[in-house]
C-alpha atoms as a printed R data frame, in Angstrom:
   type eleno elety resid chain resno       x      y        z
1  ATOM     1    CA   UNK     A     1 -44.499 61.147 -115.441
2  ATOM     2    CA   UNK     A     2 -40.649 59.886 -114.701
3  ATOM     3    CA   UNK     A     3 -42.656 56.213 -114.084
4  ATOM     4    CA   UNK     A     4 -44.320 56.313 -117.116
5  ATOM     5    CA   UNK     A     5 -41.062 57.576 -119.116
6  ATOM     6    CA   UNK     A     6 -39.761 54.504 -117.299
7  ATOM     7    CA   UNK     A     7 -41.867 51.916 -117.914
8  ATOM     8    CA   UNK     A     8 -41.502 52.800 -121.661
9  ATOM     9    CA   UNK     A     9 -38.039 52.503 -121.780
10 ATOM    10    CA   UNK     A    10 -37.446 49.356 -119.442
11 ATOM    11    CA   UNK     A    11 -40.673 47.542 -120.260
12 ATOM    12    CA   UNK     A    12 -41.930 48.559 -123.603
13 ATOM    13    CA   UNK     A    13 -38.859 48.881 -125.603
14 ATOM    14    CA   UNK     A    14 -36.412 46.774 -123.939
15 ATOM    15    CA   UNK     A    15 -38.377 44.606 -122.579
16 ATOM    16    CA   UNK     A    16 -35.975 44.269 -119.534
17 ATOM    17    CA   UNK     A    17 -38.504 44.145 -116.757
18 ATOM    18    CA   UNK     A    18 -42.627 43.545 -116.608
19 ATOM    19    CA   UNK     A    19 -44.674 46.152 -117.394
20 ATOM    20    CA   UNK     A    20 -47.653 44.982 -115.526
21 ATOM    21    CA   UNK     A    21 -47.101 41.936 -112.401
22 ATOM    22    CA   UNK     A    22 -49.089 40.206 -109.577
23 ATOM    23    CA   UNK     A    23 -45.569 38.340 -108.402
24 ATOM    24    CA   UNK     A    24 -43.749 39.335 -105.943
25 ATOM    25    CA   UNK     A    25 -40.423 39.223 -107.499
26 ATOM    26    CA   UNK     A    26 -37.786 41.950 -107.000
27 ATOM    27    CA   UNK     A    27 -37.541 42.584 -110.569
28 ATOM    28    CA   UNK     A    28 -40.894 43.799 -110.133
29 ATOM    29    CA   UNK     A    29 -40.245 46.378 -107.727
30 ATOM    30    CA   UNK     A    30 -36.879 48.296 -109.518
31 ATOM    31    CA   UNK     A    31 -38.764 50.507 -111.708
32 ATOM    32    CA   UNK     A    32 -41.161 51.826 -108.997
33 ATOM    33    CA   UNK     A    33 -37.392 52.300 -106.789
34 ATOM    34    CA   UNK     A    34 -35.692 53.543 -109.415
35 ATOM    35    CA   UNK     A    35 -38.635 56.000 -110.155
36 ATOM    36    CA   UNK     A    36 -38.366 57.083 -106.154
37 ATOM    37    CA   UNK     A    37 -35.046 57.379 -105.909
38 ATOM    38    CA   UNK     A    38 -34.223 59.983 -109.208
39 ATOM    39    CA   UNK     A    39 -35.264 62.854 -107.507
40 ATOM    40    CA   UNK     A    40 -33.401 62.047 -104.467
41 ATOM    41    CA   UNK     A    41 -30.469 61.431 -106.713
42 ATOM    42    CA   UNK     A    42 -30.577 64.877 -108.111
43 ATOM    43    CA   UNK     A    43 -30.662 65.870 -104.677
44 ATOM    44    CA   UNK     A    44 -27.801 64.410 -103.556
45 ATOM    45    CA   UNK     A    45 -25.578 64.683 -106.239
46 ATOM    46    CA   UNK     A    46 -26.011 68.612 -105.942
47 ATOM    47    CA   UNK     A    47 -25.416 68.596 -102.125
48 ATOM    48    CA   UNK     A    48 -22.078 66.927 -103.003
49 ATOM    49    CA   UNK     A    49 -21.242 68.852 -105.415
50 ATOM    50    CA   UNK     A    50 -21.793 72.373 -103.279
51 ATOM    51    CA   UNK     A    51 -20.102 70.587 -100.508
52 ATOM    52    CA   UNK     A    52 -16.790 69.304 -102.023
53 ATOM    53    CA   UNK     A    53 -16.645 73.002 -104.169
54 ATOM    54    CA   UNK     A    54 -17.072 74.327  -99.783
55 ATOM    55    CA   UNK     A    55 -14.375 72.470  -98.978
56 ATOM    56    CA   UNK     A    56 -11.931 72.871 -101.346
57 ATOM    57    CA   UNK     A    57 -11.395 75.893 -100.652
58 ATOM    58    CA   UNK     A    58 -10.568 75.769  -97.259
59 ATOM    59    CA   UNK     A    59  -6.934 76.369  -95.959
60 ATOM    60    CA   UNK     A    60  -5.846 72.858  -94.863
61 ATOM    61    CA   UNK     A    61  -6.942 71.577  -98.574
62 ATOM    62    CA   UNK     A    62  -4.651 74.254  -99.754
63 ATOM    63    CA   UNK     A    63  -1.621 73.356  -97.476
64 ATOM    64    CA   UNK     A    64  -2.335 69.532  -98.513
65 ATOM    65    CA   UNK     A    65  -1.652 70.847 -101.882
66 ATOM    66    CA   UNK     A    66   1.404 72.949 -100.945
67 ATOM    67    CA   UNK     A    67   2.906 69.868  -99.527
68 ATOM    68    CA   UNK     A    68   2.982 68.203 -103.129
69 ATOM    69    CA   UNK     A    69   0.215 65.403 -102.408
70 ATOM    70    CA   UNK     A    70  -1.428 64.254 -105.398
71 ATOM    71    CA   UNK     A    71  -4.291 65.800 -106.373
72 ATOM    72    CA   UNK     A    72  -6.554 62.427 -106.393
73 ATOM    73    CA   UNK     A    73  -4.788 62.217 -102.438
74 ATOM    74    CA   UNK     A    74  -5.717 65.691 -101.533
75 ATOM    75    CA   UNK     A    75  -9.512 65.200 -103.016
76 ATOM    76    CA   UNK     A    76 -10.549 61.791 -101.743
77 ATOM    77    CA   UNK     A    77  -7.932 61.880  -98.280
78 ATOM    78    CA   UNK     A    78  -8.448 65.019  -97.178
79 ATOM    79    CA   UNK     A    79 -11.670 66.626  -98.814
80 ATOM    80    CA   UNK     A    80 -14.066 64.355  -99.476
81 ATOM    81    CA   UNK     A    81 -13.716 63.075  -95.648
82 ATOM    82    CA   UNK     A    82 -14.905 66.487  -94.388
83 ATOM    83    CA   UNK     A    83 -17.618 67.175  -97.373
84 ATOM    84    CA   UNK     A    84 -19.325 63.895  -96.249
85 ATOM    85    CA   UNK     A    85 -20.185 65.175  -93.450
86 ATOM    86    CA   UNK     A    86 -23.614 67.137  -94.036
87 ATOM    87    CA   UNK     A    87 -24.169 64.325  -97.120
88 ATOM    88    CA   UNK     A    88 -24.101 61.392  -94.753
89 ATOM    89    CA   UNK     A    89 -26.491 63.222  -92.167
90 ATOM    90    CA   UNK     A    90 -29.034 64.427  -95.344
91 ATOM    91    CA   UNK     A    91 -28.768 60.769  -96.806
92 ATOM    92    CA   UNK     A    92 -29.402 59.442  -93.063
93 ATOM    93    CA   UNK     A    93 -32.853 61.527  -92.346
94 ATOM    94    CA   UNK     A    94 -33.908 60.420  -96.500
95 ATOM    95    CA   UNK     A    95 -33.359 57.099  -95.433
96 ATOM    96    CA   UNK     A    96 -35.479 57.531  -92.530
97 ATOM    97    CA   UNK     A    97 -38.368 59.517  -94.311
């Protein structure tokens, strides 16, 4: 269904990319990639979102922020280093599957 929603929007009304090919172009295989990888977007994007919300809350996040570090500093520096943990290991056995 999420191909066919995508082939009408990228083929049909744009007219960005082929509809229909016998090449073997790589413009011809980003809508069946793109209609893959959705899902598995979804997927991720939830696991980092549950995982940074985990780790924010922990104590040394809260100590960063005690210090005075920026907030951007304390998010990227200190949280998202720990929260892409599980993320890289998920995106790692995707990748293999």
């Amino acid at each position: 269904w999420l191909g066919l929603l995508l082939i009408m929007l990228f083929s049909v009304r744009l007219g960005w990319f082929p509809a229909i090919s016998n090449s073997n172009s790589p413009e011809d295989l980003f809508l069946p990639a793109l209609t893959l990888a959705l899902p598995e977007a979804a997927v991720i994007a939830r696991m980092v979102r549950a995982s940074m919300l985990d780790v924010l809350g922990k104590e040394y996040v809260t100590v960063a922020r005690a210090k005075g570090l920026y907030q951007r500093h304390v998010v990227f520096n200190h949280a998202m280093r720990n929260a892409l943990i599980p993320i890289v290991t998920f995106v790692g056995l995707q990748m293999a599957y």
